[in-house]
CSV table of C-alpha atoms in Angstrom, one decimal:
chain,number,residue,atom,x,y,z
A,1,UNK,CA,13.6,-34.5,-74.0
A,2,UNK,CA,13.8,-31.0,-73.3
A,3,UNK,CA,16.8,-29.9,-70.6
A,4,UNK,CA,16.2,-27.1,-67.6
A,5,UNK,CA,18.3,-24.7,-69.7
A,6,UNK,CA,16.0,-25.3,-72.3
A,7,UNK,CA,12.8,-25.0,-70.4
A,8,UNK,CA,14.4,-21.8,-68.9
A,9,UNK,CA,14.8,-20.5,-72.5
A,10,UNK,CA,10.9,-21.3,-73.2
A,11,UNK,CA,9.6,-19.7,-69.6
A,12,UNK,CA,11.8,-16.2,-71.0
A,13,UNK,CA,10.1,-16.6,-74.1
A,14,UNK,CA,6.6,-17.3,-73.2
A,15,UNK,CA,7.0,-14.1,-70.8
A,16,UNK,CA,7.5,-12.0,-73.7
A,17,UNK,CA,4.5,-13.3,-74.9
A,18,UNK,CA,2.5,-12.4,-71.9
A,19,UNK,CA,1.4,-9.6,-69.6
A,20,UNK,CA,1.2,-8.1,-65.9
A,21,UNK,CA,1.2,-11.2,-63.4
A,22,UNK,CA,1.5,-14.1,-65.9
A,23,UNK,CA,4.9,-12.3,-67.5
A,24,UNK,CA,6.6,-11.7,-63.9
A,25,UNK,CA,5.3,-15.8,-62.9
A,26,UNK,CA,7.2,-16.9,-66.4
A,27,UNK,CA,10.1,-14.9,-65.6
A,28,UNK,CA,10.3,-15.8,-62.5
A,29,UNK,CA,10.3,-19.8,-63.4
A,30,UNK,CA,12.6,-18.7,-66.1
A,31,UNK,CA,15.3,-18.1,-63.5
A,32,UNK,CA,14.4,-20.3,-61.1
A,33,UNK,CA,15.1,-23.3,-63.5
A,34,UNK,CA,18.8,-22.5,-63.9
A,35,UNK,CA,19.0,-23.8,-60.4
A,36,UNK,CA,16.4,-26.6,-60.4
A,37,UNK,CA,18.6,-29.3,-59.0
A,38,UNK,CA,16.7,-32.1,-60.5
A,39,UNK,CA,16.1,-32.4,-64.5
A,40,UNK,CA,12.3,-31.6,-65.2
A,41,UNK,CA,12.2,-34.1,-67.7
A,42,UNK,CA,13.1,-36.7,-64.9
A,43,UNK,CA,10.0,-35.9,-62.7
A,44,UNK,CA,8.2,-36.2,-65.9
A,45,UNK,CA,9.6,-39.8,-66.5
A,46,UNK,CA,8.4,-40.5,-62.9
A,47,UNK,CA,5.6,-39.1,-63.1
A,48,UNK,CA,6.1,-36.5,-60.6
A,49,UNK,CA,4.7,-33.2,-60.1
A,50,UNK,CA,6.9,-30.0,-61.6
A,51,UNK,CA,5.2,-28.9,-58.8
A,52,UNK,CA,8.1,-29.9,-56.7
A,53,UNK,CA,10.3,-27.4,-58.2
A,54,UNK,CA,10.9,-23.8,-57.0
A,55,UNK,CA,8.7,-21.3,-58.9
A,56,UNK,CA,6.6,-24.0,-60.5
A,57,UNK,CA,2.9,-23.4,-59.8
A,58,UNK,CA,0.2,-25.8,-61.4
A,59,UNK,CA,-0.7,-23.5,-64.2
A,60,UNK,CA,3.0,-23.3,-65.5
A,61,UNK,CA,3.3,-26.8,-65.1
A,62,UNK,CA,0.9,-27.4,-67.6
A,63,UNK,CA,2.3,-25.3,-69.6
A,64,UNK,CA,5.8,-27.1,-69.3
A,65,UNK,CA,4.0,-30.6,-70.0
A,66,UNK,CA,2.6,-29.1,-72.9
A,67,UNK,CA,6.1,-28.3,-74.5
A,68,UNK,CA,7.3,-31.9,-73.7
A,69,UNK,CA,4.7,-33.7,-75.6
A,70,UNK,CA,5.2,-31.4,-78.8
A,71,UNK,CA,8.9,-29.3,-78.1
A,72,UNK,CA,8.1,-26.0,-79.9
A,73,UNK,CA,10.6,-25.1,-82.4
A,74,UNK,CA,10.9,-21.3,-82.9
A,75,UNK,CA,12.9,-21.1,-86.4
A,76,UNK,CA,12.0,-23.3,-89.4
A,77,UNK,CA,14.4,-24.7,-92.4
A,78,UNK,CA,14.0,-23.6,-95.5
A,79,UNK,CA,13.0,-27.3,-96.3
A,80,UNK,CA,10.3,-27.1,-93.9
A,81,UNK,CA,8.8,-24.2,-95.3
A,82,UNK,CA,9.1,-25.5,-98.8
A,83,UNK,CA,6.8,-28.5,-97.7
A,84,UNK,CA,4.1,-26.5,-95.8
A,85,UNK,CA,3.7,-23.9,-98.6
A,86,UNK,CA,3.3,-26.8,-100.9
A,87,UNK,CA,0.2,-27.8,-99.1
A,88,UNK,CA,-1.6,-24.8,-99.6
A,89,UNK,CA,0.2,-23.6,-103.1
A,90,UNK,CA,-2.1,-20.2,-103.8
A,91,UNK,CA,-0.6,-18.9,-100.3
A,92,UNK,CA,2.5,-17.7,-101.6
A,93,UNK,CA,0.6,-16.4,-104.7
A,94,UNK,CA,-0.5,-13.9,-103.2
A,95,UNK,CA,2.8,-12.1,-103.2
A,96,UNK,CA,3.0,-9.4,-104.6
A,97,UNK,CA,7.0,-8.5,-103.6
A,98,UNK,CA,9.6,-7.5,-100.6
A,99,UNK,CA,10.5,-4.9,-98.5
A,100,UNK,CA,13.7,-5.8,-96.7
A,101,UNK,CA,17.1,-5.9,-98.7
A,102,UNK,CA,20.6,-4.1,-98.8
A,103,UNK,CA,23.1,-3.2,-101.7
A,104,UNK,CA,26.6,-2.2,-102.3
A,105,UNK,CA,25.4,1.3,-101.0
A,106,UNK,CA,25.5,0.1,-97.6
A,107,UNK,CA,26.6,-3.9,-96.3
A,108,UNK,CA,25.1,-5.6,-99.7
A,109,UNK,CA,27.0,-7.3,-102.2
A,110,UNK,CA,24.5,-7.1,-105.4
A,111,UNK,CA,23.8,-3.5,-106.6
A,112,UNK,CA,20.1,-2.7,-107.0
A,113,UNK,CA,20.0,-3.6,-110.7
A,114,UNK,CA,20.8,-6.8,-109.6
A,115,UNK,CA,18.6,-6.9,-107.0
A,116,UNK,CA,16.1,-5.6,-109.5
A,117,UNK,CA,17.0,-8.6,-112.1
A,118,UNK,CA,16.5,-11.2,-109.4
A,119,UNK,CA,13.1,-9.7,-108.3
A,120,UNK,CA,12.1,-9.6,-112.0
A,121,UNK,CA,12.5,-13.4,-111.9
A,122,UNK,CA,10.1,-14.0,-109.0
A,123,UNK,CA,7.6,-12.1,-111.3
A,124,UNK,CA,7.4,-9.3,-108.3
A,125,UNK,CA,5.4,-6.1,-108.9
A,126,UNK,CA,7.9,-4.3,-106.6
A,127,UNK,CA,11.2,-4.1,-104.0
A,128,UNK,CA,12.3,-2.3,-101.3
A,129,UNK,CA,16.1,-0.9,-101.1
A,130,UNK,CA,16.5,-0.6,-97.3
A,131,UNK,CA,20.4,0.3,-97.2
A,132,UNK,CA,21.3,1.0,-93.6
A,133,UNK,CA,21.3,4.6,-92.0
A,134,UNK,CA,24.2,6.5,-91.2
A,135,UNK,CA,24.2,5.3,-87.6
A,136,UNK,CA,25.2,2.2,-88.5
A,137,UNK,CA,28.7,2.8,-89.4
A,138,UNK,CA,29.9,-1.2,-89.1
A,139,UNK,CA,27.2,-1.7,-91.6
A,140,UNK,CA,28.6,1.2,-94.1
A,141,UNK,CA,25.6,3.2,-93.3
A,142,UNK,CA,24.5,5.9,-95.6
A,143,UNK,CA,24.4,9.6,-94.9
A,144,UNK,CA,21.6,12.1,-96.3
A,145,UNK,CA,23.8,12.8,-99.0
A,146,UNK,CA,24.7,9.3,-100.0
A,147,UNK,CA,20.7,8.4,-100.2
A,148,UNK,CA,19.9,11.5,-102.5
A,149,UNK,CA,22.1,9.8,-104.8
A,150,UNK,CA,21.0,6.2,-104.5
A,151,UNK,CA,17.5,7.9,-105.2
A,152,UNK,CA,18.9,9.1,-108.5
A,153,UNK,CA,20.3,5.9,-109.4
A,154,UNK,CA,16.7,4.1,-108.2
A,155,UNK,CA,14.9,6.6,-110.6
A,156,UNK,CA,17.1,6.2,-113.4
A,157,UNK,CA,16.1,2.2,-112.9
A,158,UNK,CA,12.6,3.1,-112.5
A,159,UNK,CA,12.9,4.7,-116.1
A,160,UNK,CA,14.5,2.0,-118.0
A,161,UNK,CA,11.8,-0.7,-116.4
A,162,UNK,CA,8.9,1.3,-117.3
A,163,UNK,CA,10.2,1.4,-121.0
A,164,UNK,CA,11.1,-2.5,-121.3
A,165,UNK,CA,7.1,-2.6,-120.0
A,166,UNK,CA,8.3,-4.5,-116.6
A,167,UNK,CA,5.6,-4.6,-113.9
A,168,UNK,CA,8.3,-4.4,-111.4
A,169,UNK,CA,8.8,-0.7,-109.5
A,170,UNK,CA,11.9,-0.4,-107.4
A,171,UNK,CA,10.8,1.1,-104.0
A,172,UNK,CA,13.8,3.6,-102.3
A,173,UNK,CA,13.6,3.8,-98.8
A,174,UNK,CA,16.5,2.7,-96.3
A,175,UNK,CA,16.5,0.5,-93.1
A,176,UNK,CA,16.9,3.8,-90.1
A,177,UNK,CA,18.8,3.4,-87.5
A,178,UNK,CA,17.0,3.8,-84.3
A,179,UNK,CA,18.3,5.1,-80.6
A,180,UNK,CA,16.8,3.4,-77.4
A,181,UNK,CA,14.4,6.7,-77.4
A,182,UNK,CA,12.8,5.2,-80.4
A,183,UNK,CA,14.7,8.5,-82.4
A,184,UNK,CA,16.1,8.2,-85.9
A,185,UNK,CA,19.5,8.8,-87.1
A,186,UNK,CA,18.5,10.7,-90.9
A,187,UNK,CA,16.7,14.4,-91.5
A,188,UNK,CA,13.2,14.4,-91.8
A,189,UNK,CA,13.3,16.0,-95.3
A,190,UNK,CA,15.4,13.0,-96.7
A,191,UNK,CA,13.4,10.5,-95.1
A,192,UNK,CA,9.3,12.2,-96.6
A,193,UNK,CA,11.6,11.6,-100.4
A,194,UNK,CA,11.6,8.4,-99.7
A,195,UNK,CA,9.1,5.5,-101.0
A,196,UNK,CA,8.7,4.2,-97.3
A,197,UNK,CA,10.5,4.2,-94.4
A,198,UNK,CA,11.8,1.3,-92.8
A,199,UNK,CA,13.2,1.2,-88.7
A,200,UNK,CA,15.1,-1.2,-87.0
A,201,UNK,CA,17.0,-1.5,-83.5
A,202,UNK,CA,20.7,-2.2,-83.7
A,203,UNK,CA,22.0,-1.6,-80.4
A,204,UNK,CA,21.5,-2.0,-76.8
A,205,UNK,CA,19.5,-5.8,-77.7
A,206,UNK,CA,20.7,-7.4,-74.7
A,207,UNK,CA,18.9,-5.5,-72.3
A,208,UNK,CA,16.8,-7.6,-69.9
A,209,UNK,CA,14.4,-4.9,-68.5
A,210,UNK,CA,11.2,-4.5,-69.8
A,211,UNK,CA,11.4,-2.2,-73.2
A,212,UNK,CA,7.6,-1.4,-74.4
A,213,UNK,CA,8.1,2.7,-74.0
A,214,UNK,CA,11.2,2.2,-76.0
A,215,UNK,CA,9.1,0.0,-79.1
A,216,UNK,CA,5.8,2.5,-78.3
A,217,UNK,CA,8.0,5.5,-79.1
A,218,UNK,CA,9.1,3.9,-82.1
A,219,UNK,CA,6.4,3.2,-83.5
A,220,UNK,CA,4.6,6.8,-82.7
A,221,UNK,CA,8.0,8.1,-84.8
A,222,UNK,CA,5.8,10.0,-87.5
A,223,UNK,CA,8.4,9.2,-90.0
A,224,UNK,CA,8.2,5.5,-90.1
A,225,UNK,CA,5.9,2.7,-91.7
A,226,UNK,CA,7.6,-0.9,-90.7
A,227,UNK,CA,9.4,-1.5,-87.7
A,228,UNK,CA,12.1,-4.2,-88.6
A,229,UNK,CA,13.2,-7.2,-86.7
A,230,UNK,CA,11.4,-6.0,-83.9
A,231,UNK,CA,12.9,-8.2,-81.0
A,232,UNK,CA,16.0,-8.5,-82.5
A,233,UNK,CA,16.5,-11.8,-81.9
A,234,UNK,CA,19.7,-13.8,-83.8
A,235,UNK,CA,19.8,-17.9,-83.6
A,236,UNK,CA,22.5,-18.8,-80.9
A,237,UNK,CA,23.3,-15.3,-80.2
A,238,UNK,CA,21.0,-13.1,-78.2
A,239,UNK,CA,17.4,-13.8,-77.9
A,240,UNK,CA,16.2,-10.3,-78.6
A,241,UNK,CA,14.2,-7.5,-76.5
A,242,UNK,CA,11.5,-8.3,-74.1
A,243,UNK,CA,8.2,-6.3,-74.5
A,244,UNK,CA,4.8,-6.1,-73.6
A,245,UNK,CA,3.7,-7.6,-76.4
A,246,UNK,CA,0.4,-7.1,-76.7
A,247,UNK,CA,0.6,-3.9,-75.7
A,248,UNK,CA,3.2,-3.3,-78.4
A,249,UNK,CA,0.4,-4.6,-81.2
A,250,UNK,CA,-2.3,-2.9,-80.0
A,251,UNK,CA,-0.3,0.0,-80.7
A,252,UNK,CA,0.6,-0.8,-84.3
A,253,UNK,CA,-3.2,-1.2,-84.8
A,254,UNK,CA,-4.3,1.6,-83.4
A,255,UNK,CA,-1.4,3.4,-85.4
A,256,UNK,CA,-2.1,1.1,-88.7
A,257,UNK,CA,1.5,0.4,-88.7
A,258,UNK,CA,3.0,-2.6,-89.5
A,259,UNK,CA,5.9,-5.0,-88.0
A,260,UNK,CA,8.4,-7.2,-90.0
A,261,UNK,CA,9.2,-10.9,-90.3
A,262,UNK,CA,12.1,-10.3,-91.0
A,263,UNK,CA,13.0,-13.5,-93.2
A,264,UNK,CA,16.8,-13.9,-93.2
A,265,UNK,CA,17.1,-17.4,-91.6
A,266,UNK,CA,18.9,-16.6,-88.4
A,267,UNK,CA,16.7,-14.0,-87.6
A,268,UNK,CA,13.2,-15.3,-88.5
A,269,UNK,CA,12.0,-12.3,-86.4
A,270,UNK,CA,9.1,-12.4,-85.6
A,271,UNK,CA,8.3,-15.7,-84.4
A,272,UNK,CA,5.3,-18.3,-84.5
A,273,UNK,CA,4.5,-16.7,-80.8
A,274,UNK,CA,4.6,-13.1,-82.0
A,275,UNK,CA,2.6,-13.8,-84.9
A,276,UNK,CA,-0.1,-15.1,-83.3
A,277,UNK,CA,0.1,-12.6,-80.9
A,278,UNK,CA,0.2,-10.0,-83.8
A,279,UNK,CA,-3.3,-12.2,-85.1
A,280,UNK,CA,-5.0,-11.3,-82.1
A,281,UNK,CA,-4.6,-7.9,-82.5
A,282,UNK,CA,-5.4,-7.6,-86.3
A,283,UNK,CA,-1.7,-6.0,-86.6
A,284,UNK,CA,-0.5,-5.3,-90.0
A,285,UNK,CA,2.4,-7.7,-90.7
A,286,UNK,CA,5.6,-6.7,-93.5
A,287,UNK,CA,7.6,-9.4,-94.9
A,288,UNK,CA,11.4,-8.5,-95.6
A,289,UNK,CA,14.2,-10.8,-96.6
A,290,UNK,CA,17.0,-8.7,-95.4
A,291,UNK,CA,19.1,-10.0,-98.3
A,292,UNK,CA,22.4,-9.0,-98.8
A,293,UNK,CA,23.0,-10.8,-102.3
A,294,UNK,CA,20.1,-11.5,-105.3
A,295,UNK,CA,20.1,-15.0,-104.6
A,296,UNK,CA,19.1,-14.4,-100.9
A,297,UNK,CA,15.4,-13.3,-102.3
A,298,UNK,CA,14.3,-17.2,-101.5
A,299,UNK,CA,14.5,-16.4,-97.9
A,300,UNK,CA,10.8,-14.9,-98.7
A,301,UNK,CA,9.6,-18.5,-98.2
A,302,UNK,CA,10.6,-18.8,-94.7
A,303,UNK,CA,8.2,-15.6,-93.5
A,304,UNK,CA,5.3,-16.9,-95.8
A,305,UNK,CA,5.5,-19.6,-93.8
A,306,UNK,CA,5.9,-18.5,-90.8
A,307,UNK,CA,2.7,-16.3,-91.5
A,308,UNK,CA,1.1,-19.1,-92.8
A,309,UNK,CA,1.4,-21.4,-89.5
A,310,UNK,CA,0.5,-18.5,-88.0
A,311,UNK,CA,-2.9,-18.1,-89.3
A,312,UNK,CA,-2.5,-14.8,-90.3
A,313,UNK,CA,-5.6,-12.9,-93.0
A,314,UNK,CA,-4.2,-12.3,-96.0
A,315,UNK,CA,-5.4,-8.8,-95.5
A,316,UNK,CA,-3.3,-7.8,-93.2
A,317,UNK,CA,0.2,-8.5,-95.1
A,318,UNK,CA,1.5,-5.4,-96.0
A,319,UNK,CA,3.6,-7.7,-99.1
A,320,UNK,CA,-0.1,-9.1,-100.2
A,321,UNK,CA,-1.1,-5.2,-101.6
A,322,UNK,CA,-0.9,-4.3,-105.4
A,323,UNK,CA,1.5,-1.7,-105.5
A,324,UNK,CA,-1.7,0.8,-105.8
A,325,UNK,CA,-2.8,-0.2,-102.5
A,326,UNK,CA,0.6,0.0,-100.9
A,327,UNK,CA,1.1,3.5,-101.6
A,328,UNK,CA,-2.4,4.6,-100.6
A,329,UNK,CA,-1.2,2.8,-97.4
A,330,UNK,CA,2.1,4.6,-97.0
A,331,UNK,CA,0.4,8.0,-97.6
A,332,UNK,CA,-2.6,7.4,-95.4
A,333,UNK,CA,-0.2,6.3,-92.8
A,334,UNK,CA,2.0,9.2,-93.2
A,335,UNK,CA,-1.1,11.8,-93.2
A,336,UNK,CA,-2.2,10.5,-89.9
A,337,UNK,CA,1.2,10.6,-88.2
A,338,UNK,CA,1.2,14.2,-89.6
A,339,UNK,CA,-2.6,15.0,-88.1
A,340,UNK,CA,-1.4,13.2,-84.2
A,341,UNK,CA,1.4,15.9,-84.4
């Protein structure tokens, strides 16, 4: 049986996930239940109206029987995933690679040939190398510098695949470092050398007031494609940012930018809720591992799951595009940021 801490946890949640009066009601409920002083799940077990408790109206009630009859779960093993991609096997077929992962350059612990080597062996037609900005010093960030020679290094790469006949290309492009203003950390002329541009919020992720001008400025950055981890969420740490969501989605669409499942397994960000969310809004959706290490490339299996419960078209993951397709996205995207300036 669910707890009122638990409960409390879902009400924050399914705020995020609404707008305008509904978000304030579940927020509202979401504090209120800290000081319940009867267990919900006891009224339920009496069969008792949640009614009785402070913030609890009949529509949120419903809402809170709903979760006791099937508790949502907001991560997924890797097990789990493994079982529902099995029931629908051409899903994950239709990957075509992954745009999340670090090297020694920044926090990593393969170097890109090796990151390379293991994406040969899922048969991927490309990669991502997102090391982290220069912002993000605790993370060995790279500086403008540092990237000009990692592109180098990725070229060089590039070279020797193309000779052994490998389908695989080896994307450069870097996970940016972004300020509450939505602002990134690197020059504009490194980041228009790169492939594409990945941007992610590291900092201020405990903040409890509303942040969509902070996400909305983000994503109007002309320089970037994905926006990583977007709530920033990490399993028994912080639950992330809260957004109008919606809101947040729309804006992606209307910008034809995309947002990340980012698929390490303590992040798993964004959820089931987002996603569907995301669905609604015909939002383009990126799947990135953020692996550190080659063997870390399974954690793909966790966001084609996640996308898969979610009932997402296949058209709209970014990770679903033959690399030919991919770049004409990038550039198109880029163009229009361009034009809107």
């Amino acid at each position: 049986m669910l707890s009122n801490i638990q409960i409390a946890e879902l009400l924050a949640l399914q705020a995020e996930c609404e707008s305008g009066f509904l978000s304030r009601a579940f927020r509202r409920a979401a504090r209120s239940a800290f000081l319940w002083p009867v267990e919900a799940a006891e009224l339920v077990a009496q069969n008792r109206s949640l009614t009785e408790l402070r913030a609890i109206g009949p529509f949120i009630e419903k809402q809170i029987r709903r979760w006791f009859d099937k508790p949502p779960r907001s991560f997924i093993s890797l097990a789990e995933a493994r079982q529902l991609l099995a029931m629908k096997p051409e899903w994950a077929k239709n990957l075509r690679g992954d745009l999340q992962m670090h090297t020694r350059w920044s926090d990593g612990s393969g170097t890109v040939a090796e990151m390379a080597d293991a994406a040969i062996e899922r048969s991927y037609e490309y990669i991502a190398i997102t090391d982290h900005s220069k912002g993000l010093k605790i993370a060995g960030g790279i500086d403008e510098r540092a990237l000009k020679k990692q592109g180098a290094e990725i070229a060089k790469l590039n070279t020797a695949l193309r000779k052994s006949r490998g389908i695989l290309v080896v994307l450069h492009s870097i996970e940016m470092n972004l300020n509450r203003c939505g602002e990134g950390d690197m020059s504009p002329e490194s980041l228009s050398a790169l492939d594409i541009v990945l941007a992610s919020f590291h900092s201020s992720l405990r903040i409890v007031e509303d942040q969509t001008d902070r996400y909305l400025a983000a994503l109007r950055n002309q320089h970037i494609q994905i926006l990583g981890h977007p709530r920033g969420r990490i399993y028994n740490f912080r639950i992330g940012l809260s957004t109008d969501w919606p809101r947040v989605f729309a804006e992606a669409t209307q910008l034809d930018k995309a947002l990340e499942v980012d698929c390490y397994p303590d992040r798993q960000d964004l959820n089931l809720a987002l996603l569907k969310i995301a669905r609604k809004h015909g939002t383009r959706i990126s799947l990135g591992t953020d692996a550190h290490h080659p063997w870390q490339l399974e954690f793909i299996e966790l966001g084609l799951a996640a996308i898969l419960r979610a009932k997402l078209p296949a058209e709209r993951i970014v990770n679903f595009m033959p690399k030919k397709e991919l770049k004409s996205w990038i550039q198109t995207v880029r163009t229009r940021s361009v034009a809107r300036k």
